[in-house]
Coordinates of C-alpha atoms and ligand atoms in Angstrom, one line a residue:
M1 CA -5.2 1.5 -1.3
A2 CA -3.5 0.7 -4.5
K3 CA -4.0 -1.0 -7.8
K4 CA -3.4 -4.7 -8.3
A5 CA -0.4 -5.7 -10.4
G6 CA -1.2 -7.2 -13.7
S7 CA 0.7 -10.1 -15.2
G8 CA 1.1 -9.1 -18.9
G9 CA 2.7 -6.1 -20.6
K10 CA 6.4 -5.3 -20.6
F11 CA 7.1 -7.2 -17.4
G12 CA 5.4 -10.4 -18.6
R13 CA 7.4 -10.3 -21.9
L14 CA 10.7 -9.7 -20.0
A15 CA 9.9 -12.4 -17.5
R16 CA 9.3 -14.9 -20.3
A17 CA 12.4 -13.9 -22.1
L18 CA 14.5 -14.3 -19.0
R19 CA 13.0 -17.6 -18.2
W20 CA 13.8 -18.9 -21.7
S21 CA 17.3 -17.4 -21.9
G22 CA 18.4 -19.0 -18.7
A23 CA 19.3 -15.6 -17.3
L24 CA 17.6 -16.5 -14.0
F25 CA 20.1 -19.3 -13.5
V26 CA 23.1 -17.1 -14.4
S27 CA 22.0 -14.1 -12.3
S28 CA 21.6 -16.2 -9.1
K29 CA 25.4 -16.5 -9.1
L30 CA 25.8 -12.7 -9.0
P31 CA 26.5 -11.0 -5.7
P32 CA 23.5 -9.2 -4.2
R33 CA 22.9 -5.5 -5.0
D34 CA 23.3 -3.3 -1.9
S35 CA 19.8 -2.1 -1.5
L36 CA 16.6 -1.7 0.4
L37 CA 13.5 -3.1 -1.3
I38 CA 10.2 -2.4 0.4
V39 CA 7.2 -4.5 -0.4
N40 CA 3.8 -3.0 0.3
Y41 CA 0.7 -4.9 1.0
H42 CA -2.9 -3.9 2.0
R43 CA -5.3 -6.7 2.6
I44 CA -4.7 -10.4 3.0
G45 CA -7.6 -12.6 2.1
N46 CA -9.8 -13.7 -0.7
A47 CA -11.0 -10.8 -2.9
E48 CA -13.7 -12.9 -4.5
E49 CA -15.6 -13.2 -1.2
D50 CA -16.9 -9.7 -0.9
L51 CA -18.1 -6.6 -2.7
F52 CA -15.3 -4.3 -1.6
D53 CA -12.4 -3.1 -3.7
P54 CA -10.5 -6.2 -5.0
G55 CA -7.6 -3.9 -5.8
V56 CA -6.6 -3.7 -2.1
F57 CA -6.3 -7.5 -1.7
S58 CA -2.6 -8.1 -2.1
A59 CA -2.6 -11.9 -1.6
T60 CA -4.4 -14.8 0.1
A61 CA -3.1 -16.1 3.4
E62 CA -1.5 -19.0 1.6
E63 CA 0.2 -16.9 -1.1
F64 CA 1.4 -14.5 1.6
D65 CA 2.9 -17.3 3.6
E66 CA 4.7 -18.6 0.5
Q67 CA 6.1 -15.2 -0.3
I68 CA 7.5 -14.7 3.2
K69 CA 9.1 -18.2 3.1
F70 CA 10.6 -17.4 -0.2
L71 CA 11.9 -14.0 0.9
K72 CA 13.5 -15.5 4.1
R73 CA 15.4 -18.0 2.0
N74 CA 16.6 -15.5 -0.7
V75 CA 17.2 -12.1 0.8
D76 CA 17.8 -10.3 4.1
V77 CA 14.3 -9.6 5.5
V78 CA 15.0 -6.6 7.8
T79 CA 13.3 -4.7 10.6
L80 CA 12.1 -1.1 10.4
D81 CA 15.1 0.0 12.5
E82 CA 17.6 -1.7 10.1
A83 CA 15.7 -0.2 7.1
L84 CA 15.9 3.3 8.7
A85 CA 19.6 2.9 9.4
F86 CA 20.1 2.2 5.7
V87 CA 18.0 5.2 4.7
D88 CA 20.0 7.5 7.1
G89 CA 23.3 5.9 6.1
T90 CA 24.0 5.1 9.7
Q91 CA 24.0 1.3 9.5
K92 CA 27.0 -0.4 11.2
D93 CA 27.1 -3.4 9.0
K94 CA 28.3 -2.1 5.6
A95 CA 28.2 -5.5 3.9
R96 CA 26.5 -5.6 0.5
R97 CA 23.0 -6.9 1.1
C98 CA 19.6 -7.0 -0.6
R99 CA 17.4 -6.0 2.3
V100 CA 13.6 -6.4 2.1
L101 CA 11.2 -4.7 4.4
I102 CA 7.5 -5.9 4.7
T103 CA 4.9 -3.1 5.1
F104 CA 1.1 -2.9 5.3
D105 CA -1.1 0.1 4.7
D106 CA -4.5 1.0 6.1
G107 CA -4.7 -1.4 9.1
Y108 CA -7.5 -3.6 7.9
L109 CA -8.6 -6.3 10.5
D110 CA -7.1 -9.0 8.3
N111 CA -3.7 -7.5 9.0
Y112 CA -4.2 -8.6 12.6
E113 CA -6.0 -11.8 12.0
L114 CA -4.0 -13.2 9.1
A115 CA -0.8 -11.2 8.2
H116 CA 0.6 -10.7 11.7
P117 CA 0.4 -14.4 12.8
I118 CA 2.0 -15.4 9.5
L119 CA 4.9 -12.9 9.9
R120 CA 5.3 -14.0 13.5
S121 CA 5.4 -17.7 12.6
H122 CA 8.4 -16.8 10.3
G123 CA 10.0 -14.5 12.9
V124 CA 9.7 -11.6 10.4
Q125 CA 8.8 -8.1 11.4
G126 CA 6.0 -6.3 9.6
V127 CA 5.4 -2.5 9.6
F128 CA 1.8 -1.6 9.9
F129 CA 0.8 1.9 8.8
L130 CA -2.5 2.8 10.6
V131 CA -5.0 5.5 9.8
T132 CA -5.7 6.7 13.3
S133 CA -9.3 7.8 12.7
M134 CA -10.2 4.4 11.3
V135 CA -8.6 2.2 14.0
G136 CA -11.2 -0.2 15.4
S137 CA -14.0 1.2 13.2
N138 CA -16.6 -0.1 10.8
R139 CA -15.8 2.7 8.4
I140 CA -16.0 2.1 4.7
P141 CA -13.2 4.0 3.0
W142 CA -13.9 5.7 -0.3
W143 CA -12.3 3.0 -2.5
D144 CA -14.4 0.3 -0.9
K145 CA -17.5 2.4 -1.0
V146 CA -17.1 3.1 -4.7
S147 CA -16.5 -0.7 -5.3
Y148 CA -19.6 -1.7 -3.4
M149 CA -21.7 0.9 -5.1
M150 CA -20.6 -0.2 -8.5
K151 CA -20.9 -4.0 -7.9
T152 CA -24.5 -3.5 -6.6
G153 CA -25.3 -0.6 -9.1
R154 CA -28.5 -0.6 -11.1
K155 CA -26.7 1.4 -13.8
R156 CA -24.2 -0.5 -15.9
R157 CA -23.6 2.5 -18.1
F158 CA -23.2 5.9 -16.6
S159 CA -21.3 9.2 -16.9
L160 CA -19.5 11.1 -14.2
H161 CA -18.7 14.8 -14.5
Y162 CA -16.7 15.7 -11.4
P163 CA -13.8 16.4 -11.3
A164 CA -13.7 15.6 -15.0
N165 CA -15.9 13.8 -17.5
L166 CA -15.8 10.0 -17.5
E167 CA -18.0 7.6 -19.5
V168 CA -18.3 4.1 -17.9
D169 CA -19.7 1.0 -19.6
V170 CA -19.3 -2.0 -17.3
D171 CA -20.6 -4.5 -19.8
R172 CA -18.2 -3.4 -22.4
I173 CA -14.9 -3.1 -20.5
G174 CA -15.7 -5.3 -17.4
M175 CA -16.1 -4.5 -13.7
A176 CA -12.4 -4.5 -12.8
E177 CA -11.4 -2.0 -15.4
S178 CA -14.5 0.2 -14.9
L179 CA -13.8 0.3 -11.2
R180 CA -10.2 1.2 -11.7
S181 CA -11.3 4.1 -14.0
V182 CA -13.7 5.5 -11.4
L183 CA -11.1 5.2 -8.6
R184 CA -8.5 7.0 -10.9
L185 CA -11.0 9.8 -11.4
Y186 CA -11.4 10.1 -7.6
K187 CA -7.6 10.4 -7.1
R188 CA -7.1 13.2 -9.6
P189 CA -5.7 16.3 -7.9
E190 CA -8.6 18.4 -9.1
N191 CA -10.9 16.4 -6.8
T192 CA -10.9 18.9 -4.0
D193 CA -14.4 18.1 -2.9
P194 CA -14.6 14.3 -2.2
A195 CA -18.1 14.5 -0.7
R196 CA -19.4 16.0 -4.0
F197 CA -17.6 13.2 -5.9
M198 CA -19.4 10.5 -3.8
R199 CA -22.8 12.2 -4.0
E200 CA -22.6 12.5 -7.8
A201 CA -21.3 9.0 -8.2
A202 CA -24.1 7.6 -6.0
E203 CA -26.7 9.4 -8.1
A204 CA -25.2 8.1 -11.4
I205 CA -24.5 4.5 -10.4
Q206 CA -27.6 3.9 -8.2
G207 CA -25.9 1.3 -6.1
E208 CA -26.5 0.1 -2.6
E209 CA -25.1 1.5 0.6
P210 CA -22.5 -0.9 2.1
P211 CA -23.4 -2.4 5.6
T212 CA -21.7 -0.5 8.4
T213 CA -22.4 -3.0 11.1
V214 CA -19.2 -5.1 10.7
R215 CA -15.8 -4.0 12.1
R216 CA -13.3 -3.7 9.3
F217 CA -10.2 -2.2 10.9
L218 CA -8.0 -3.6 13.7
N219 CA -8.5 -1.9 17.0
W220 CA -6.1 -0.4 19.6
D221 CA -6.0 -3.6 21.8
E222 CA -5.0 -5.6 18.7
A223 CA -2.4 -3.0 17.7
R224 CA -1.0 -3.0 21.2
Q225 CA -0.7 -6.8 21.0
M226 CA 0.9 -6.7 17.6
S227 CA 3.4 -4.1 18.9
R228 CA 4.2 -6.2 21.9
E229 CA 4.8 -9.2 19.6
G230 CA 7.3 -7.4 17.6
A231 CA 5.4 -5.5 14.8
A232 CA 6.4 -1.9 14.1
I233 CA 3.7 0.7 13.7
G234 CA 3.8 3.8 11.6
S235 CA 1.3 6.5 10.6
H236 CA -0.9 6.5 7.5
T237 CA -2.3 9.9 8.6
H238 CA -5.4 10.6 10.6
S239 CA -8.1 10.6 7.9
H240 CA -6.5 9.1 4.8
N241 CA -7.1 12.2 2.7
L242 CA -4.7 12.7 -0.2
L243 CA -2.2 15.1 1.3
S244 CA -1.6 16.9 -2.0
H245 CA -5.2 17.9 -1.9
L246 CA -4.8 19.7 1.4
G247 CA -3.3 23.0 2.4
P248 CA -0.2 23.1 4.6
D249 CA -2.2 23.6 7.9
R250 CA -4.4 20.5 7.3
Q251 CA -1.4 18.5 6.2
Y252 CA 0.4 19.4 9.4
E253 CA -2.7 18.4 11.4
E254 CA -3.0 15.0 9.6
L255 CA 0.7 14.2 10.2
A256 CA 1.0 15.6 13.8
K257 CA -2.4 14.4 15.1
S258 CA -1.9 10.8 14.0
R259 CA 1.6 10.7 15.5
A260 CA 0.3 12.0 18.8
I261 CA -2.6 9.5 18.9
L262 CA -0.2 6.6 18.2
K263 CA 2.0 7.7 21.1
E264 CA -1.0 8.1 23.4
Q265 CA -2.6 4.7 22.5
L266 CA 0.4 2.5 21.9
G267 CA 3.2 4.3 23.7
V268 CA 5.3 4.1 20.6
V269 CA 7.0 7.0 18.7
A270 CA 6.1 6.6 15.1
D271 CA 9.3 7.3 13.1
T272 CA 7.6 6.8 9.8
I273 CA 4.7 8.0 7.7
A274 CA 3.3 6.3 4.6
Y275 CA 1.6 8.9 2.4
P276 CA -2.0 7.8 1.5
V277 CA -2.1 6.3 -2.0
G278 CA 1.6 7.2 -2.3
K279 CA 1.8 8.0 -6.0
K280 CA 4.0 10.9 -7.1
D281 CA 1.0 13.3 -7.2
A282 CA -0.3 12.2 -3.8
F283 CA 2.2 14.2 -1.8
T284 CA 4.4 17.3 -2.4
D285 CA 7.6 18.9 -1.4
E286 CA 5.6 20.7 1.3
T287 CA 4.4 17.3 2.6
K288 CA 8.0 16.2 2.9
R289 CA 9.0 19.4 4.7
I290 CA 6.1 19.0 7.1
A291 CA 6.9 15.3 7.8
R292 CA 10.4 16.3 8.8
E293 CA 9.1 19.2 11.0
V294 CA 6.6 17.0 12.8
G295 CA 9.4 14.6 13.7
Y296 CA 9.2 11.7 11.3
R297 CA 12.5 10.1 10.3
A298 CA 11.2 8.9 7.0
G299 CA 8.2 9.2 4.6
F300 CA 7.2 6.2 2.4
S301 CA 5.8 6.6 -1.1
F302 CA 4.2 3.9 -3.2
Y303 CA 5.0 4.3 -6.9
G304 CA 7.6 1.5 -7.3
G305 CA 11.3 1.6 -7.3
A306 CA 14.2 0.4 -5.2
N307 CA 16.2 2.3 -2.6
L308 CA 20.0 2.3 -3.3
P309 CA 22.8 3.6 -1.1
G310 CA 23.4 7.4 -1.5
Q311 CA 20.3 7.7 -3.8
T312 CA 17.5 7.4 -1.2
S313 CA 15.5 10.4 -0.2
P314 CA 14.4 10.0 3.5
Y315 CA 11.0 11.5 2.7
D316 CA 10.4 9.6 -0.5
V317 CA 11.4 6.1 0.4
R318 CA 10.3 3.9 -2.4
R319 CA 7.9 0.9 -2.1
F320 CA 6.5 -1.4 -4.6
D321 CA 3.6 -3.9 -5.1
I322 CA 4.3 -7.5 -6.0
G323 CA 0.8 -8.9 -6.3
P324 CA -0.1 -12.4 -5.2
D325 CA 2.0 -14.5 -7.6
L326 CA 5.2 -16.0 -6.1
N327 CA 6.7 -16.5 -9.6
R328 CA 6.3 -12.8 -10.2
L329 CA 8.1 -12.0 -6.9
R330 CA 10.9 -14.3 -7.9
L331 CA 11.2 -12.7 -11.3
E332 CA 11.0 -9.2 -9.9
L333 CA 14.0 -10.0 -7.6
E334 CA 16.0 -11.6 -10.4
I335 CA 15.3 -8.6 -12.7
F336 CA 16.4 -6.3 -9.9
R337 CA 19.6 -8.3 -9.5
L338 CA 20.3 -8.0 -13.2
T339 CA 19.2 -4.5 -13.9
G340 CA 19.0 -2.6 -10.6
H341 CA 15.4 -1.7 -11.2
V342 CA 12.1 -2.9 -9.8
R343 CA 8.8 -1.7 -11.2
Ligands
ZN1 ZN1 -3.9 3.7 2.2

């Protein structure tokens, strides 16, 4: 899961300034920066249509299709193997290129139904990071459960006290911001008892239980088909717990078990792990050490940033979120070309 990109702030001002100054036109004549940019998506579809977390909807199918078309025209969209060769510094082709890798976290059913066919139609490989305990399940992950609870909640004003105090007033700051504040509270490293968090939140919010009769995650047959049709599969752990909340033994189990299950079910060796949530405080140096020990070639974070030659740490490969807007993606790439930075 992740938060949705906003359109204002520093980025919006910079984008407007660039547009007016004509810098976009000038920069498109610059050579590409030698780099690996990794775009991360979660769900494809229409966030308005359900009560689950809108923050994990990255784009509609139409928006996603436009983004892939745009990327194919403007950068080198690479496969996972090509990306890993860049990370390891073992790539044979040393030409300066702006490489872009497309990744998906969580393995929602829409990844199979919408994202995979779109990628296939463009001949582009996607990397899908699966949570092995959720594959094929009707499970409602915590972020979706919190969203459902809040959108059906009888309480519009409530206080939470674990793992820290938080006052929420939905009518004052709106549902989207209220939901983000509650999810931020959940993700705090002090939340070592997620069951307690959910119990207390349910009491305070008085929302409805989400239906558990609908399958929400792609299943093993679908994953096998995707893999046969060219998709790459990685691990997103076994249970999607925040790794920084776990001791070394449980971290080892999350990383090793998911890798073993992927091998058994799909016959593929997962070279990569995407750390759940992926923010700087969602994994630790210990996590990176364990990832290496378990046999992963690379670990992917998700707090923004580009990967540049000689400056890429294999167990903290950077990924970023672009949101649904094609203009934003276009500007993000232009800003990267000019400054060497992405958000
Ligand atoms: Zn995730």
